[in-house]
């Protein structure tokens, strides 16, 4: 059975590991320019991927696998059917498309106060991007959850937001899609390829002194939540203080909310189309 | 001076006209696979384009030129500098990128009423898409206007909206970009290529019975404005009653407002990325 579609891209350090049959078994068919994961069924492919990544982890071949999460990501075939499942921490090794949900919780501008955004600072001990600023609520879509259920769950875990409040006030507003090349700060090997689709949600709340929620960390992944004026958010973006994909979500928010406009940003067209890249892989 | 970038695509009926030097002078350099507008300066290229399109109009070579508007569109070189200027009605003959501004004026949902949108029906006598439904306010960006000034002007002309109200309440929310292949209903030759960027604006207003504006035609291009429930808008979209590019603007509105979601639309990813196509031409 030959499958003629591409679900990800690998870089040379990964190809070298795949060529080493001591490490990667006979679960891969390596041809010039293309590598095929063997297996005629979803189950076989999933098993072959699992054996490969577990063996790499045991051999400490890739630093990125030290962040093993026991969380399952789905890789899709055309028409949205699953092609195989794999461990979340390994997906950048194969450059396969990942999905997540990001929510911007904000206090709208009033005649006397500018728009403010609830911005969390990531815990200093986090394996990826420790201490950096983040979107209010954000999480990868693993273990079969859809984007809406993902954001509800993460809103409770990361920001102590009541499920009933989130279900009533969170609004789906599209997504950003892009091809991320991993920095060192992402943890693990730099240069790995990570195409992503992040579903975006907006949630307008009252200010705490007007009866709105005060966001608090819940699960230890966030150090603190800060209610930042828009100017402070922009300054932190310019200084590279935000986790990179969170910057993409904020730029999309700024464009949808008329903060970045065609009149004040010369690269308006370029920025917005690049935030909505059409990825060349099958999707969910 | 050789310029190595593409600003548009032509189809064979246009190439035939360009090859006819009786019609098109010596203002075009025709090579296999590529046609170059002669002229070393913006002024020369503009003059050569103008002579060509005026001669075609006199010879009644293309039906689309019967809609001659004496309105100037700008075609851009890289980095946003003008490459040449041309008559608006002729731009689909050359498949060059056009720009416009579209605004959705809506009455937000309340606990007892669904979201409603002000929808104009185009005048029966209009040369393009007579009688079809349209975005609340929409217009092509000609004669050097930017997107914001364009929408302010059109809001007055098409919907009798006060300039002060529009300046206070209209919100820039991004744009849609796509490659339109002209239907017969567009007027003129079918099959002409029309890549477009439409800057989008949202404007929330009160219902007329709560003191909000009642939209009225002003310049004769619109027959009537109807305040439609969202279900009625969707039914009209499904029945093809909207001008095609207005459907694109409404789909973007529905996604940004959480009406179309990842959970209720299987083609969510495909629709939204295609609404933000990265066009291969230099832009403003």
Coordinates of C-alpha atoms in Angstrom, one line a residue:
Chain A
X1 CA 0.0 0.0 0.0
X2 CA 1.5 3.3 -1.1
X3 CA 0.4 6.5 0.4
X4 CA 1.2 9.6 -1.6
X5 CA 0.9 12.4 0.8
X6 CA 3.3 14.3 3.1
X7 CA 2.4 14.7 6.7
X8 CA 5.6 16.3 8.0
X9 CA 9.2 17.4 7.3
X10 CA 12.3 16.1 9.1
X11 CA 15.7 17.7 9.3
X12 CA 19.1 15.9 8.8
X13 CA 19.7 15.1 12.5
X14 CA 16.5 13.1 12.5
X15 CA 17.2 11.4 9.2
X16 CA 20.5 10.2 10.6
X17 CA 18.7 8.7 13.6
X18 CA 16.2 7.0 11.2
X19 CA 19.0 5.5 9.1
X20 CA 20.5 3.9 12.2
X21 CA 18.6 0.6 12.3
X22 CA 20.0 -0.2 15.8
X23 CA 18.0 2.8 16.9
X24 CA 15.0 2.9 14.6
X25 CA 14.4 -0.8 13.7
X26 CA 12.9 -1.7 10.3
X27 CA 10.0 0.6 10.9
X28 CA 11.0 3.1 8.3
X29 CA 11.4 3.0 4.6
X30 CA 14.1 5.5 3.6
X31 CA 14.3 6.7 0.0
X32 CA 16.1 9.7 -1.6
X33 CA 14.1 12.7 -0.5
X34 CA 11.3 10.9 1.3
X35 CA 10.9 8.8 4.4
X36 CA 7.9 6.5 4.9
X37 CA 6.6 5.3 8.2
X38 CA 5.9 1.6 7.6
X39 CA 2.5 0.1 8.4
X40 CA -0.7 -0.6 6.5
X41 CA -3.1 0.4 9.3
X42 CA -3.4 3.2 11.8
X43 CA -2.5 0.7 14.6
X44 CA 0.6 -0.5 12.8
X45 CA 1.9 3.0 12.1
X46 CA 1.1 4.1 15.6
X47 CA 3.0 1.1 17.0
X48 CA 6.0 1.7 14.8
X49 CA 6.2 5.4 15.7
X50 CA 5.8 4.5 19.4
X51 CA 8.7 1.9 19.2
X52 CA 10.9 4.4 17.4
X53 CA 10.3 7.3 19.8
X54 CA 10.6 5.1 23.0
X55 CA 13.9 3.6 21.8
X56 CA 15.2 7.1 21.0
X57 CA 14.2 8.3 24.4
X58 CA 15.9 5.3 26.2
X59 CA 19.1 6.0 24.1
X60 CA 18.8 9.7 25.0
X61 CA 19.3 10.4 21.3
X62 CA 17.2 13.7 21.4
X63 CA 17.1 16.1 24.2
X64 CA 13.6 17.1 23.2
X65 CA 12.4 13.7 24.4
X66 CA 13.5 14.4 27.9
X67 CA 10.2 16.4 28.0
X68 CA 8.2 13.2 27.4
X69 CA 4.6 13.9 28.4
X70 CA 2.6 10.7 27.8
X71 CA 0.1 12.8 25.9
X72 CA -1.1 11.7 22.5
X73 CA -1.2 13.8 19.4
X74 CA -3.1 12.8 16.2
X75 CA -1.5 13.0 12.8
X76 CA -4.2 13.2 10.1
X77 CA -4.6 11.6 6.6
X78 CA -6.6 13.5 4.0
X79 CA -10.3 14.0 4.7
X80 CA -9.5 14.3 8.4
X81 CA -9.2 10.6 9.3
X82 CA -6.4 9.7 11.7
X83 CA -3.2 8.5 10.0
X84 CA -1.4 7.6 13.2
X85 CA -1.1 8.7 16.8
X86 CA 2.2 9.7 18.6
X87 CA 3.7 11.1 21.8
X88 CA 3.3 14.8 22.0
X89 CA 6.9 15.7 22.9
X90 CA 8.2 13.9 19.8
X91 CA 6.1 15.6 17.2
X92 CA 8.6 18.4 16.3
X93 CA 11.1 15.6 15.4
X94 CA 8.8 14.7 12.5
X95 CA 7.6 18.2 11.6
X96 CA 4.0 17.1 11.8
X97 CA 1.1 19.5 12.2
X98 CA 0.2 20.2 15.8
X99 CA -3.0 21.9 17.1
X100 CA -3.7 24.1 20.1
X101 CA -6.2 26.5 21.6
X102 CA -5.3 30.0 22.8
X103 CA -7.5 32.5 24.5
X104 CA -7.0 36.2 25.1
X105 CA -8.9 37.4 28.2
X106 CA -9.2 41.1 28.1
X107 CA -10.8 44.1 29.8
X108 CA -12.2 46.3 27.0
X109 CA -11.2 50.0 26.8
X110 CA -13.4 52.6 28.6
X111 CA -13.4 56.3 28.0
X112 CA -10.7 56.6 30.8
X113 CA -8.7 53.3 30.6
X114 CA -7.1 51.6 27.7
X115 CA -7.7 48.0 26.7
X116 CA -6.0 45.7 29.1
X117 CA -5.0 42.0 28.6
X118 CA -4.5 39.3 31.3
X119 CA -0.9 38.1 30.6
X120 CA 0.6 35.1 32.5
X121 CA 4.3 34.7 33.1
X122 CA 5.3 31.1 32.7
X123 CA 6.8 29.3 35.7
X124 CA 10.6 29.5 35.9
X125 CA 10.8 25.7 36.1
X126 CA 8.9 25.0 32.9
X127 CA 10.8 22.9 30.4
X128 CA 9.8 25.1 27.5
X129 CA 10.1 28.9 27.5
X130 CA 10.6 29.3 31.3
X131 CA 9.7 32.7 32.6
X132 CA 8.4 34.0 29.3
X133 CA 5.1 35.8 28.8
X134 CA 2.2 33.8 27.4
X135 CA -1.4 34.1 26.1
X136 CA -3.9 34.2 28.9
X137 CA -4.9 30.6 28.4
X138 CA -3.1 28.2 26.0
X139 CA -2.7 24.6 25.5
X140 CA -1.9 21.9 23.0
X141 CA -4.8 19.8 21.7
X142 CA -3.8 16.3 22.8
X143 CA -5.7 13.1 23.7
X144 CA -8.5 13.6 21.2
X145 CA -9.9 16.8 22.6
X146 CA -11.4 19.4 20.2
X147 CA -10.4 23.1 20.4
X148 CA -13.4 24.2 22.5
X149 CA -13.1 21.5 25.1
X150 CA -9.3 22.1 25.2
X151 CA -9.8 25.8 26.0
X152 CA -12.4 25.1 28.7
X153 CA -10.0 22.6 30.4
X154 CA -7.0 24.9 30.1
X155 CA -8.9 27.9 31.4
X156 CA -9.6 26.1 34.6
X157 CA -6.0 24.6 34.9
X158 CA -4.0 27.7 34.0
X159 CA -6.1 30.6 35.1
X160 CA -8.6 29.2 37.6
X161 CA -11.5 30.4 35.4
X162 CA -14.9 28.9 36.2
X163 CA -16.1 26.6 33.5
X164 CA -19.6 28.2 33.4
X165 CA -18.0 31.6 32.9
X166 CA -15.8 30.4 30.1
X167 CA -18.7 28.6 28.4
X168 CA -20.8 31.8 28.6
X169 CA -18.2 34.4 27.6
X170 CA -15.4 32.8 25.5
X171 CA -15.9 33.5 21.8
X172 CA -14.3 31.5 19.0
X173 CA -12.7 34.0 16.6
X174 CA -10.7 31.9 14.0
X175 CA -7.2 30.6 14.2
X176 CA -3.6 31.4 13.3
X177 CA -1.6 28.9 11.2
X178 CA 2.1 29.1 10.7
X179 CA 5.4 27.2 10.4
X180 CA 7.5 27.5 13.5
X181 CA 11.2 26.8 13.4
X182 CA 12.1 25.9 17.0
X183 CA 14.4 28.2 19.0
X184 CA 16.7 26.9 21.7
X185 CA 14.3 28.5 24.2
X186 CA 11.6 25.9 23.1
X187 CA 13.7 23.3 24.9
X188 CA 15.5 20.5 23.0
X189 CA 17.2 20.7 19.6
X190 CA 17.0 24.0 17.8
X191 CA 15.9 24.0 14.2
X192 CA 13.2 21.4 14.4
X193 CA 10.1 22.2 12.3
X194 CA 6.8 22.7 13.9
X195 CA 3.8 23.6 11.7
X196 CA 0.9 24.6 13.9
X197 CA -2.7 25.7 13.9
X198 CA -3.8 27.5 17.0
X199 CA -7.5 28.1 17.4
X200 CA -8.2 31.5 18.9
X201 CA -10.7 32.6 21.5
X202 CA -11.5 36.1 22.9
X203 CA -13.1 36.6 26.3
X204 CA -14.1 40.1 27.4
X205 CA -14.3 40.4 31.2
X206 CA -14.9 43.2 33.7
X207 CA -11.9 44.7 35.5
X208 CA -11.4 43.1 39.0
X209 CA -12.4 46.4 40.7
X210 CA -15.7 46.2 38.7
X211 CA -16.5 42.7 39.8
X212 CA -14.6 40.9 37.1
X213 CA -12.4 37.8 37.8
X214 CA -8.9 38.0 39.1
X215 CA -6.9 35.4 37.2
X216 CA -4.7 33.1 39.4
X217 CA -2.5 30.2 38.5
X218 CA -3.8 26.8 39.3
X219 CA -1.5 24.0 38.1
X220 CA 2.0 25.4 38.7
X221 CA 2.7 26.0 35.0
X222 CA 2.1 29.8 35.4
X223 CA 3.9 31.9 38.0
X224 CA 1.6 34.9 38.0
X225 CA -1.1 36.7 35.9
X226 CA -0.7 40.4 35.3
X227 CA -3.4 42.7 33.9
X228 CA -1.3 44.7 31.4
X229 CA -2.2 47.9 29.5
X230 CA -2.0 47.5 25.8
X231 CA 1.1 49.7 25.7
X232 CA 2.9 47.4 28.1
X233 CA 1.9 44.3 26.0
X234 CA 3.3 46.0 22.9
X235 CA 6.5 46.9 24.6
X236 CA 6.9 43.3 25.8
X237 CA 6.2 42.0 22.3
X238 CA 8.9 44.3 20.8
X239 CA 11.4 43.2 23.4
X240 CA 10.8 39.5 22.7
X241 CA 9.4 38.7 26.1
X242 CA 6.5 36.7 24.7
X243 CA 6.7 33.0 23.7
X244 CA 6.9 33.3 19.9
X245 CA 3.6 31.7 18.9
X246 CA 1.8 33.8 21.5
X247 CA 3.0 36.9 19.7
X248 CA 1.2 35.5 16.6
X249 CA -2.0 35.2 18.5
X250 CA -1.7 38.7 19.9
X251 CA -0.9 40.2 16.5
X252 CA -4.1 38.5 15.2
X253 CA -6.0 39.9 18.2
X254 CA -4.6 43.4 17.5
X255 CA -5.7 43.3 13.9
X256 CA -9.2 41.9 14.6
X257 CA -9.6 44.6 17.3
X258 CA -8.5 47.5 15.1
X259 CA -5.3 48.2 17.2
X260 CA -3.0 47.4 14.3
X261 CA -4.5 48.9 11.1
X262 CA -3.7 49.4 7.4
X263 CA -3.0 53.0 8.3
X264 CA -0.6 52.5 11.2
X265 CA 1.3 49.4 10.0
X266 CA 3.1 49.3 6.6
X267 CA 3.4 45.5 6.7
X268 CA -0.3 45.0 7.5
X269 CA -1.1 42.8 4.5
X270 CA 2.0 40.7 4.9
X271 CA 1.5 40.1 8.6
X272 CA -2.1 39.1 8.4
X273 CA -1.8 36.7 5.5
X274 CA 1.3 35.1 7.1
X275 CA -0.7 34.6 10.3
X276 CA -3.1 32.5 8.2
X277 CA -0.8 30.3 6.2
X278 CA -2.3 27.5 4.2
X279 CA -0.3 24.5 5.4
X280 CA 0.4 21.8 2.9
X281 CA -0.5 18.9 5.1
X282 CA -3.8 17.0 5.6
X283 CA -5.7 18.5 8.6
X284 CA -8.2 17.4 11.2
Chain B
X1 CA 15.3 48.3 -18.1
X2 CA 14.0 44.9 -17.4
X3 CA 11.5 44.3 -14.6
X4 CA 11.3 40.8 -13.3
X5 CA 8.0 40.7 -11.4
X6 CA 4.5 39.7 -12.2
X7 CA 1.6 42.1 -11.5
X8 CA -1.2 40.2 -13.1
X9 CA -2.5 37.4 -15.3
X10 CA -4.2 37.6 -18.6
X11 CA -6.4 35.0 -20.3
X12 CA -6.2 34.1 -24.1
X13 CA -8.9 36.5 -25.3
X14 CA -6.8 39.4 -23.9
X15 CA -3.6 38.1 -25.3
X16 CA -5.3 38.0 -28.8
X17 CA -6.2 41.6 -28.4
X18 CA -2.6 42.5 -27.3
X19 CA -1.2 40.7 -30.4
X20 CA -3.3 42.8 -32.7
X21 CA -1.1 45.9 -33.2
X22 CA -3.9 47.8 -35.0
X23 CA -5.6 47.7 -31.6
X24 CA -2.8 47.7 -29.1
X25 CA -0.1 49.7 -30.8
X26 CA 3.6 48.9 -30.0
X27 CA 3.0 49.4 -26.3
X28 CA 3.4 45.7 -25.5
X29 CA 6.3 43.4 -25.7
X30 CA 4.9 39.9 -26.2
X31 CA 7.1 36.9 -25.5
X32 CA 6.2 33.2 -24.9
X33 CA 4.5 33.0 -21.6
X34 CA 4.9 36.6 -20.6
X35 CA 3.6 40.0 -21.7
X36 CA 5.4 43.2 -20.8
X37 CA 3.8 46.6 -20.6
X38 CA 6.4 48.9 -22.3
X39 CA 7.7 52.0 -20.6
X40 CA 10.6 52.9 -18.3
X41 CA 8.7 55.2 -16.0
X42 CA 5.4 55.2 -14.2
X43 CA 4.2 57.9 -16.6
X44 CA 5.1 56.0 -19.7
X45 CA 3.5 52.8 -18.5
X46 CA 0.4 54.6 -17.4
X47 CA 0.2 56.3 -20.8
X48 CA 0.7 53.1 -22.7
X49 CA -2.0 51.3 -20.7
X50 CA -4.4 54.3 -21.1
X51 CA -3.9 54.3 -24.9
X52 CA -4.5 50.6 -25.1
X53 CA -7.7 50.5 -23.0
X54 CA -9.1 53.6 -24.7
X55 CA -8.6 52.1 -28.1
X56 CA -10.1 48.8 -27.0
X57 CA -13.1 50.8 -25.7
X58 CA -13.6 52.7 -28.9
X59 CA -13.3 49.5 -30.9
X60 CA -15.8 47.8 -28.5
X61 CA -13.4 44.9 -28.2
X62 CA -14.4 44.0 -24.7
X63 CA -17.9 44.3 -23.2
X64 CA -16.4 44.9 -19.8
X65 CA -15.2 48.3 -21.0
X66 CA -18.8 49.5 -21.6
X67 CA -18.7 50.0 -17.8
X68 CA -15.9 52.6 -18.1
X69 CA -15.8 54.6 -14.9
X70 CA -13.1 57.2 -15.2
X71 CA -11.8 56.1 -11.9
X72 CA -8.1 55.3 -11.4
X73 CA -6.7 52.1 -9.8
X74 CA -3.1 51.9 -8.8
X75 CA -1.0 48.8 -9.7
X76 CA 2.0 48.4 -7.4
X77 CA 5.6 47.5 -7.8
X78 CA 7.5 45.8 -5.0
X79 CA 7.8 47.8 -1.8
X80 CA 4.5 49.5 -2.4
X81 CA 5.6 52.1 -5.0
X82 CA 3.2 52.7 -7.9
X83 CA 4.1 50.8 -11.0
X84 CA 1.4 52.3 -13.2
X85 CA -2.2 53.7 -13.0
X86 CA -5.1 52.5 -15.0
X87 CA -8.9 52.8 -15.5
X88 CA -10.8 50.8 -13.0
X89 CA -13.2 49.0 -15.3
X90 CA -10.2 47.6 -17.3
X91 CA -8.3 46.0 -14.4
X92 CA -9.9 42.5 -14.7
X93 CA -8.6 42.3 -18.3
X94 CA -5.1 42.3 -16.9
X95 CA -5.8 40.3 -13.8
X96 CA -4.1 42.9 -11.6
X97 CA -4.7 43.1 -7.9
X98 CA -7.6 45.4 -6.8
X99 CA -8.5 46.7 -3.4
X100 CA -11.7 47.6 -1.7
X101 CA -13.3 48.3 1.7
X102 CA -16.3 46.4 3.0
X103 CA -18.2 47.1 6.2
X104 CA -20.7 44.9 8.1
X105 CA -23.1 47.0 10.1
X106 CA -24.9 44.8 12.6
X107 CA -27.1 44.9 15.6
X108 CA -25.6 42.6 18.2
X109 CA -27.6 39.7 19.6
X110 CA -29.6 40.3 22.8
X111 CA -31.1 37.6 25.1
X112 CA -34.3 37.8 23.1
X113 CA -33.1 38.7 19.5
X114 CA -30.5 37.1 17.3
X115 CA -27.7 39.1 15.7
X116 CA -29.0 41.1 12.8
X117 CA -27.1 42.5 9.8
X118 CA -28.0 45.5 7.6
X119 CA -28.1 44.0 4.1
X120 CA -28.5 46.2 1.0
X121 CA -30.1 45.0 -2.2
X122 CA -28.2 46.4 -5.3
X123 CA -30.2 48.5 -7.7
X124 CA -31.8 46.6 -10.5
X125 CA -30.1 48.9 -13.0
X126 CA -26.5 48.4 -11.8
X127 CA -24.1 47.2 -14.5
X128 CA -22.6 44.6 -12.1
X129 CA -24.6 42.1 -10.1
X130 CA -28.0 43.9 -10.5
X131 CA -30.5 43.0 -7.7
X132 CA -28.1 40.9 -5.7
X133 CA -27.5 41.3 -2.0
X134 CA -24.4 43.1 -0.8
X135 CA -22.3 43.9 2.3
X136 CA -23.7 46.8 4.2
X137 CA -21.2 49.3 2.8
X138 CA -18.6 48.3 0.1
X139 CA -16.6 50.1 -2.5
X140 CA -13.5 49.8 -4.6
X141 CA -10.4 51.8 -3.5
X142 CA -9.8 54.1 -6.5
X143 CA -8.3 57.5 -7.0
X144 CA -5.6 57.1 -4.4
X145 CA -7.9 56.7 -1.3
X146 CA -6.8 54.5 1.6
X147 CA -9.1 51.8 3.0
X148 CA -10.3 53.9 6.0
X149 CA -11.2 57.0 3.9
X150 CA -12.8 54.7 1.3
X151 CA -15.2 53.2 3.9
X152 CA -16.1 56.6 5.4
X153 CA -17.0 57.9 1.9
X154 CA -18.9 54.9 0.9
X155 CA -20.8 54.7 4.2
X156 CA -22.2 58.2 3.4
X157 CA -22.9 57.5 -0.3
X158 CA -24.4 54.0 0.0
X159 CA -26.1 54.0 3.4
X160 CA -26.5 57.6 4.4
X161 CA -24.5 57.0 7.5
X162 CA -23.1 60.1 9.2
X163 CA -19.4 60.5 8.9
X164 CA -19.0 61.3 12.7
X165 CA -20.9 58.1 13.6
X166 CA -18.8 56.0 11.2
X167 CA -15.5 57.5 12.5
X168 CA -16.5 56.8 16.1
X169 CA -17.9 53.3 15.7
X170 CA -16.4 51.5 12.6
X171 CA -13.7 49.1 13.6
X172 CA -11.0 47.8 11.2
X173 CA -10.9 44.0 11.7
X174 CA -8.5 42.7 9.0
X175 CA -9.2 41.8 5.4
X176 CA -10.0 39.0 3.0
X177 CA -7.8 38.2 0.1
X178 CA -8.7 35.8 -2.7
X179 CA -8.5 35.2 -6.4
X180 CA -11.9 35.7 -8.1
X181 CA -12.7 34.3 -11.5
X182 CA -15.5 36.5 -12.9
X183 CA -18.9 35.2 -13.5
X184 CA -21.2 36.4 -16.2
X185 CA -23.2 38.3 -13.4
X186 CA -20.2 40.5 -12.8
X187 CA -20.9 42.1 -16.2
X188 CA -18.6 41.8 -19.2
X189 CA -16.6 38.8 -20.2
X190 CA -16.7 35.7 -18.0
X191 CA -13.5 34.0 -16.9
X192 CA -11.4 37.2 -16.4
X193 CA -9.2 37.0 -13.3
X194 CA -9.6 39.3 -10.5
X195 CA -7.3 39.0 -7.4
X196 CA -8.6 41.2 -4.6
X197 CA -7.9 42.4 -1.1
X198 CA -11.0 43.7 0.7
X199 CA -10.3 45.5 3.9
X200 CA -13.0 44.6 6.4
X201 CA -14.7 46.8 9.0
X202 CA -17.4 45.9 11.6
X203 CA -19.8 48.5 13.0
X204 CA -22.1 47.6 15.8
X205 CA -25.2 49.8 16.1
X206 CA -28.4 49.8 18.1
X207 CA -31.6 48.6 16.5
X208 CA -33.8 51.3 15.0
X209 CA -36.4 50.9 17.7
X210 CA -33.7 51.5 20.3
X211 CA -32.5 54.7 18.7
X212 CA -30.0 53.2 16.2
X213 CA -29.7 54.4 12.6
X214 CA -32.1 53.3 9.9
X215 CA -30.0 52.7 6.8
X216 CA -31.2 54.3 3.6
X217 CA -29.8 54.4 0.1
X218 CA -28.3 57.7 -1.0
X219 CA -26.6 57.4 -4.4
X220 CA -28.9 55.2 -6.4
X221 CA -26.6 52.2 -6.3
X222 CA -28.6 50.5 -3.6
X223 CA -32.4 49.8 -3.9
X224 CA -33.1 49.1 -0.3
X225 CA -31.5 48.2 3.1
X226 CA -33.0 45.3 5.0
X227 CA -32.2 44.4 8.6
X228 CA -31.9 40.6 8.4
X229 CA -31.7 38.0 11.1
X230 CA -28.6 35.9 10.9
X231 CA -30.7 32.9 9.8
X232 CA -32.0 34.9 6.8
X233 CA -28.5 36.0 5.9
X234 CA -27.3 32.4 6.0
X235 CA -30.3 31.2 3.9
X236 CA -29.5 33.9 1.3
X237 CA -25.9 32.9 1.2
X238 CA -26.7 29.3 0.6
X239 CA -29.1 30.3 -2.2
X240 CA -26.4 32.3 -3.9
X241 CA -28.3 35.6 -3.5
X242 CA -25.2 37.6 -2.4
X243 CA -22.5 39.1 -4.7
X244 CA -19.7 36.5 -4.5
X245 CA -17.0 38.5 -2.8
X246 CA -19.6 39.7 -0.2
X247 CA -20.1 36.1 0.8
X248 CA -16.3 36.0 1.5
X249 CA -16.6 39.0 3.8
X250 CA -19.6 37.5 5.6
X251 CA -17.9 34.2 6.1
X252 CA -15.0 36.0 7.7
X253 CA -17.4 37.9 9.9
X254 CA -19.1 34.7 11.0
X255 CA -15.8 33.1 11.9
X256 CA -14.6 36.2 13.8
X257 CA -17.9 36.4 15.7
X258 CA -18.0 32.7 16.6
X259 CA -21.0 31.9 14.5
X260 CA -19.1 29.5 12.3
X261 CA -16.9 27.4 14.6
X262 CA -14.5 24.5 14.4
X263 CA -17.3 22.4 16.0
X264 CA -20.1 23.3 13.6
X265 CA -18.2 23.5 10.2
X266 CA -16.1 20.6 9.0
X267 CA -14.3 22.8 6.4
X268 CA -13.5 25.5 9.0
X269 CA -9.7 25.4 8.5
X270 CA -10.0 25.3 4.7
X271 CA -12.5 28.2 4.5
X272 CA -10.6 30.5 6.8
X273 CA -7.1 30.0 5.3
X274 CA -8.6 30.4 1.8
X275 CA -10.2 33.7 2.8
X276 CA -6.7 35.0 3.6
X277 CA -4.8 33.9 0.5
X278 CA -1.3 35.2 0.2
X279 CA -1.3 36.7 -3.3
X280 CA 1.7 36.5 -5.4
X281 CA 1.8 40.1 -6.6
X282 CA 3.4 43.2 -5.1
X283 CA 0.9 45.0 -2.9
X284 CA 0.3 48.5 -1.7

